[in-house]
Amino acid sequence: MTCKRFINSGQPADSQSPKTAAAEKMKISMWSQFSDPNSKDGGFIGFYKVLDATKAKFPNVEIEHTGIGGEAYKTKIKTASAANELPDIFFSWGGGFAQPFVAGGRILPLQDLAKDGTIDKLVAGTTDNFTFDSKLYGLPTNIATANLYINTELFQAAGAKVPATWEDLLRNQIPKTREISCTYASMPSDLSIRSTHYSAKTFTP
């Protein structure tokens, strides 16, 4: 999973000349899910460390950050997009969640701005999930990994093999498991967003 930042297309970053921008105080609004500046979570600590460093580097820019935790953030960001009231920079997810922002012309393509060497500093593949029609719309803030486990005995009972790749799993092995009956197991979750990252399936021969 890659979390990322988007720039609202309504207020492009280059709307002022460098000379004017340097002379005048600018205000930038930013929303994220980092709601607690006193959190001991590593992600929160890293975010606020970078935020403070950015403020110090650009003293003429006032960054108005709003942190909203949990599912409330998803509701707020969708509502703001529908009303065309998005902040200048905001946190989002890629893929299907980001697609409506792109289709609605709500966010600014970044590929030209990122040619300053930014892309070269990123881990390969971390921008794939928020690139649409060869245009880059977001930059990653972090990378998270998740593990996928399979029951080899039940796979064998279905005539499936341990997949060598994700593509192999989807195209070749999963269809075979559908030939045997299966039941789904639910997982407790305090936030539904976590349930989008993890799922459990129990195959019963």
mmCIF file of C-alpha atoms in Angstrom:
data_model
loop_
_atom_site.group_PDB
_atom_site.id
_atom_site.type_symbol
_atom_site.label_atom_id
_atom_site.label_comp_id
_atom_site.label_asym_id
_atom_site.label_seq_id
_atom_site.Cartn_x
_atom_site.Cartn_y
_atom_site.Cartn_z
ATOM 1 C CA MET A 1 0.000 0.000 0.000
ATOM 2 C CA THR A 2 1.272 3.418 -0.837
ATOM 3 C CA CYS A 3 -0.181 6.553 0.653
ATOM 4 C CA LYS A 4 0.288 9.759 -1.233
ATOM 5 C CA ARG A 5 -0.178 13.480 -1.556
ATOM 6 C CA PHE A 6 -2.244 15.153 -4.266
ATOM 7 C CA ILE A 7 -2.266 18.778 -5.353
ATOM 8 C CA ASN A 8 -5.619 20.420 -6.008
ATOM 9 C CA SER A 9 -5.844 21.468 -9.661
ATOM 10 C CA GLY A 10 -7.849 24.546 -8.677
ATOM 11 C CA GLN A 11 -4.766 26.290 -7.289
ATOM 12 C CA PRO A 12 -1.688 25.362 -9.339
ATOM 13 C CA ALA A 13 1.682 25.620 -7.657
ATOM 14 C CA ASP A 14 3.114 27.922 -10.314
ATOM 15 C CA SER A 15 0.359 30.564 -10.133
ATOM 16 C CA GLN A 16 2.887 33.173 -8.951
ATOM 17 C CA SER A 17 6.252 34.134 -10.315
ATOM 18 C CA PRO A 18 9.260 33.166 -8.136
ATOM 19 C CA LYS A 19 9.966 36.857 -7.445
ATOM 20 C CA THR A 20 6.410 37.544 -6.306
ATOM 21 C CA ALA A 21 6.219 34.332 -4.298
ATOM 22 C CA ALA A 22 9.425 35.171 -2.453
ATOM 23 C CA ALA A 23 8.206 38.661 -1.530
ATOM 24 C CA GLU A 24 4.692 37.765 -0.408
ATOM 25 C CA LYS A 25 3.434 35.521 2.336
ATOM 26 C CA MET A 26 1.717 32.498 0.816
ATOM 27 C CA LYS A 27 -0.814 30.239 2.493
ATOM 28 C CA ILE A 28 -1.197 26.575 1.586
ATOM 29 C CA SER A 29 -3.905 24.331 3.011
ATOM 30 C CA MET A 30 -3.149 20.662 3.564
ATOM 31 C CA TRP A 31 -5.253 17.765 4.876
ATOM 32 C CA SER A 32 -3.962 14.431 6.099
ATOM 33 C CA GLN A 33 -4.833 11.530 8.376
ATOM 34 C CA PHE A 34 -2.022 12.476 10.752
ATOM 35 C CA SER A 35 -4.420 13.885 13.320
ATOM 36 C CA ASP A 36 -2.284 13.763 16.479
ATOM 37 C CA PRO A 37 1.013 15.700 16.546
ATOM 38 C CA ASN A 38 1.822 14.064 19.902
ATOM 39 C CA SER A 39 1.395 10.506 18.656
ATOM 40 C CA LYS A 40 4.256 8.077 19.272
ATOM 41 C CA ASP A 41 3.499 6.236 16.036
ATOM 42 C CA GLY A 42 6.503 6.256 13.704
ATOM 43 C CA GLY A 43 4.456 7.431 10.738
ATOM 44 C CA PHE A 44 3.080 10.396 12.689
ATOM 45 C CA ILE A 45 6.507 11.312 14.043
ATOM 46 C CA GLY A 46 8.015 11.226 10.566
ATOM 47 C CA PHE A 47 5.216 13.295 9.073
ATOM 48 C CA TYR A 48 5.404 16.105 11.634
ATOM 49 C CA LYS A 49 9.194 16.116 11.466
ATOM 50 C CA VAL A 50 9.047 16.713 7.722
ATOM 51 C CA LEU A 51 6.229 19.246 8.102
ATOM 52 C CA ASP A 52 8.261 21.281 10.602
ATOM 53 C CA ALA A 53 11.359 21.094 8.401
ATOM 54 C CA THR A 54 9.366 22.286 5.384
ATOM 55 C CA LYS A 55 7.968 25.226 7.314
ATOM 56 C CA ALA A 56 11.482 26.196 8.391
ATOM 57 C CA LYS A 57 12.824 25.914 4.840
ATOM 58 C CA PHE A 58 10.059 28.095 3.386
ATOM 59 C CA PRO A 59 9.362 30.790 5.996
ATOM 60 C CA ASN A 60 7.304 32.836 3.540
ATOM 61 C CA VAL A 61 4.842 29.956 3.153
ATOM 62 C CA GLU A 62 2.196 29.368 5.793
ATOM 63 C CA ILE A 63 1.168 25.712 5.742
ATOM 64 C CA GLU A 64 -2.243 25.270 7.343
ATOM 65 C CA HIS A 65 -2.419 21.579 8.185
ATOM 66 C CA THR A 66 -5.627 19.835 9.210
ATOM 67 C CA GLY A 67 -5.386 16.271 10.497
ATOM 68 C CA ILE A 68 -8.503 14.085 10.461
ATOM 69 C CA GLY A 69 -8.337 10.498 11.668
ATOM 70 C CA GLY A 70 -10.195 7.351 10.664
ATOM 71 C CA GLU A 71 -13.180 7.033 8.373
ATOM 72 C CA ALA A 72 -14.149 10.655 8.958
ATOM 73 C CA TYR A 73 -11.309 11.668 6.682
ATOM 74 C CA LYS A 74 -12.605 9.636 3.743
ATOM 75 C CA THR A 75 -16.041 11.202 4.106
ATOM 76 C CA LYS A 76 -14.634 14.714 4.404
ATOM 77 C CA ILE A 77 -12.349 14.442 1.375
ATOM 78 C CA LYS A 78 -15.115 13.047 -0.849
ATOM 79 C CA THR A 79 -17.532 15.747 0.274
ATOM 80 C CA ALA A 80 -14.956 18.466 -0.368
ATOM 81 C CA SER A 81 -14.265 17.094 -3.846
ATOM 82 C CA ALA A 82 -17.963 17.054 -4.730
ATOM 83 C CA ALA A 83 -18.256 20.681 -3.640
ATOM 84 C CA ASN A 84 -14.996 21.628 -5.392
ATOM 85 C CA GLU A 85 -13.570 22.709 -2.040
ATOM 86 C CA LEU A 86 -10.498 20.518 -1.761
ATOM 87 C CA PRO A 87 -7.417 21.829 0.053
ATOM 88 C CA ASP A 88 -4.269 22.673 -1.913
ATOM 89 C CA ILE A 89 -2.551 19.433 -0.893
ATOM 90 C CA PHE A 90 -4.240 16.350 0.513
ATOM 91 C CA PHE A 91 -3.604 12.765 1.490
ATOM 92 C CA SER A 92 -5.395 10.018 -0.422
ATOM 93 C CA TRP A 93 -5.164 6.431 -1.602
ATOM 94 C CA GLY A 94 -4.421 5.296 -5.129
ATOM 95 C CA GLY A 95 -6.299 3.166 -7.611
ATOM 96 C CA GLY A 96 -10.069 3.258 -7.479
ATOM 97 C CA PHE A 97 -10.206 5.743 -4.609
ATOM 98 C CA ALA A 98 -8.181 8.339 -6.518
ATOM 99 C CA GLN A 99 -9.799 7.798 -9.914
ATOM 100 C CA PRO A 100 -12.845 10.059 -9.306
ATOM 101 C CA PHE A 101 -10.532 12.939 -8.384
ATOM 102 C CA VAL A 102 -8.707 12.468 -11.668
ATOM 103 C CA ALA A 103 -11.872 12.060 -13.757
ATOM 104 C CA GLY A 104 -13.371 15.178 -12.202
ATOM 105 C CA GLY A 105 -10.308 17.278 -12.939
ATOM 106 C CA ARG A 106 -9.802 17.916 -9.235
ATOM 107 C CA ILE A 107 -6.062 17.250 -9.040
ATOM 108 C CA LEU A 108 -3.014 18.570 -10.844
ATOM 109 C CA PRO A 109 -0.790 16.275 -12.973
ATOM 110 C CA LEU A 110 2.695 16.285 -11.466
ATOM 111 C CA GLN A 111 4.884 14.601 -14.074
ATOM 112 C CA ASP A 112 6.414 17.872 -15.319
ATOM 113 C CA LEU A 113 7.012 19.209 -11.807
ATOM 114 C CA ALA A 114 8.600 15.906 -10.772
ATOM 115 C CA LYS A 115 11.208 16.109 -13.531
ATOM 116 C CA ASP A 116 13.431 18.048 -11.142
ATOM 117 C CA GLY A 117 14.819 14.728 -9.914
ATOM 118 C CA THR A 118 12.010 13.854 -7.529
ATOM 119 C CA ILE A 119 11.060 10.688 -9.426
ATOM 120 C CA ASP A 120 14.646 9.426 -9.349
ATOM 121 C CA LYS A 121 14.542 9.477 -5.541
ATOM 122 C CA LEU A 122 11.471 7.234 -5.296
ATOM 123 C CA VAL A 123 11.370 3.457 -5.040
ATOM 124 C CA ALA A 124 10.441 1.955 -8.406
ATOM 125 C CA GLY A 125 6.743 1.128 -8.715
ATOM 126 C CA THR A 126 5.539 3.357 -5.866
ATOM 127 C CA THR A 127 3.811 5.755 -8.245
ATOM 128 C CA ASP A 128 2.057 3.118 -10.376
ATOM 129 C CA ASN A 129 -1.136 3.152 -8.324
ATOM 130 C CA PHE A 130 -1.746 6.842 -8.870
ATOM 131 C CA THR A 131 -0.643 7.175 -12.466
ATOM 132 C CA PHE A 132 -3.565 7.461 -14.891
ATOM 133 C CA ASP A 133 -3.211 7.648 -18.687
ATOM 134 C CA SER A 134 0.558 8.028 -18.261
ATOM 135 C CA LYS A 135 0.084 11.088 -16.031
ATOM 136 C CA LEU A 136 1.366 11.240 -12.473
ATOM 137 C CA TYR A 137 -1.097 12.595 -9.908
ATOM 138 C CA GLY A 138 0.482 11.854 -6.532
ATOM 139 C CA LEU A 139 3.700 11.311 -4.592
ATOM 140 C CA PRO A 140 4.144 8.586 -1.967
ATOM 141 C CA THR A 141 4.484 9.454 1.699
ATOM 142 C CA ASN A 142 5.202 5.915 2.867
ATOM 143 C CA ILE A 143 5.276 2.279 1.802
ATOM 144 C CA ALA A 144 3.549 -0.509 3.702
ATOM 145 C CA THR A 145 3.620 -4.222 2.974
ATOM 146 C CA ALA A 146 1.152 -6.991 3.737
ATOM 147 C CA ASN A 147 1.608 -10.760 3.797
ATOM 148 C CA LEU A 148 -0.507 -13.258 1.901
ATOM 149 C CA TYR A 149 -0.743 -16.780 3.303
ATOM 150 C CA ILE A 150 -2.187 -19.908 1.688
ATOM 151 C CA ASN A 151 -3.055 -23.342 3.030
ATOM 152 C CA THR A 152 -0.923 -25.631 0.865
ATOM 153 C CA GLU A 153 -2.931 -28.763 1.740
ATOM 154 C CA LEU A 154 -6.187 -27.174 0.617
ATOM 155 C CA PHE A 155 -4.520 -25.800 -2.504
ATOM 156 C CA GLN A 156 -3.334 -29.302 -3.355
ATOM 157 C CA ALA A 157 -6.835 -30.677 -2.777
ATOM 158 C CA ALA A 158 -8.084 -28.218 -5.371
ATOM 159 C CA GLY A 159 -5.314 -29.105 -7.813
ATOM 160 C CA ALA A 160 -3.733 -25.684 -7.392
ATOM 161 C CA LYS A 161 -0.058 -24.947 -6.918
ATOM 162 C CA VAL A 162 1.769 -22.470 -4.766
ATOM 163 C CA PRO A 163 1.815 -19.395 -7.025
ATOM 164 C CA ALA A 164 5.132 -18.080 -8.279
ATOM 165 C CA THR A 165 3.779 -14.601 -8.957
ATOM 166 C CA TRP A 166 0.707 -12.491 -8.215
ATOM 167 C CA GLU A 167 -0.369 -12.910 -11.836
ATOM 168 C CA ASP A 168 -0.033 -16.692 -11.513
ATOM 169 C CA LEU A 169 -2.223 -16.638 -8.400
ATOM 170 C CA LEU A 170 -5.013 -14.650 -10.039
ATOM 171 C CA ARG A 171 -5.069 -16.270 -13.471
ATOM 172 C CA ASN A 172 -4.088 -19.871 -12.830
ATOM 173 C CA GLN A 173 -4.522 -20.909 -9.208
ATOM 174 C CA ILE A 174 -7.561 -19.040 -7.842
ATOM 175 C CA PRO A 175 -9.905 -20.433 -10.558
ATOM 176 C CA LYS A 176 -8.976 -23.970 -9.460
ATOM 177 C CA THR A 177 -9.910 -23.286 -5.847
ATOM 178 C CA ARG A 178 -13.391 -22.313 -6.980
ATOM 179 C CA GLU A 179 -14.001 -25.925 -7.915
ATOM 180 C CA ILE A 180 -14.187 -26.871 -4.237
ATOM 181 C CA SER A 181 -16.626 -25.476 -1.682
ATOM 182 C CA CYS A 182 -15.302 -22.695 0.484
ATOM 183 C CA THR A 183 -16.406 -20.543 3.357
ATOM 184 C CA TYR A 184 -15.259 -17.043 4.159
ATOM 185 C CA ALA A 185 -13.957 -15.986 7.551
ATOM 186 C CA SER A 186 -14.556 -12.471 8.843
ATOM 187 C CA MET A 187 -11.852 -10.477 10.568
ATOM 188 C CA PRO A 188 -12.441 -8.028 13.426
ATOM 189 C CA SER A 189 -11.454 -4.493 12.525
ATOM 190 C CA ASP A 190 -11.866 -1.185 14.310
ATOM 191 C CA LEU A 191 -11.654 0.649 10.983
ATOM 192 C CA SER A 192 -13.132 -0.626 7.733
ATOM 193 C CA ILE A 193 -10.101 0.734 5.857
ATOM 194 C CA ARG A 194 -8.024 -2.012 7.434
ATOM 195 C CA SER A 195 -10.408 -4.600 6.064
ATOM 196 C CA THR A 196 -9.546 -3.440 2.551
ATOM 197 C CA HIS A 197 -5.940 -4.470 3.133
ATOM 198 C CA TYR A 198 -6.511 -7.888 4.687
ATOM 199 C CA SER A 199 -8.926 -10.716 4.032
ATOM 200 C CA ALA A 200 -9.135 -14.344 5.065
ATOM 201 C CA LYS A 201 -10.563 -17.302 3.207
ATOM 202 C CA THR A 202 -10.937 -20.844 4.449
ATOM 203 C CA PHE A 203 -11.200 -23.554 1.785
ATOM 204 C CA THR A 204 -13.103 -26.681 2.749
ATOM 205 C CA PRO A 205 -12.609 -29.743 0.479
#
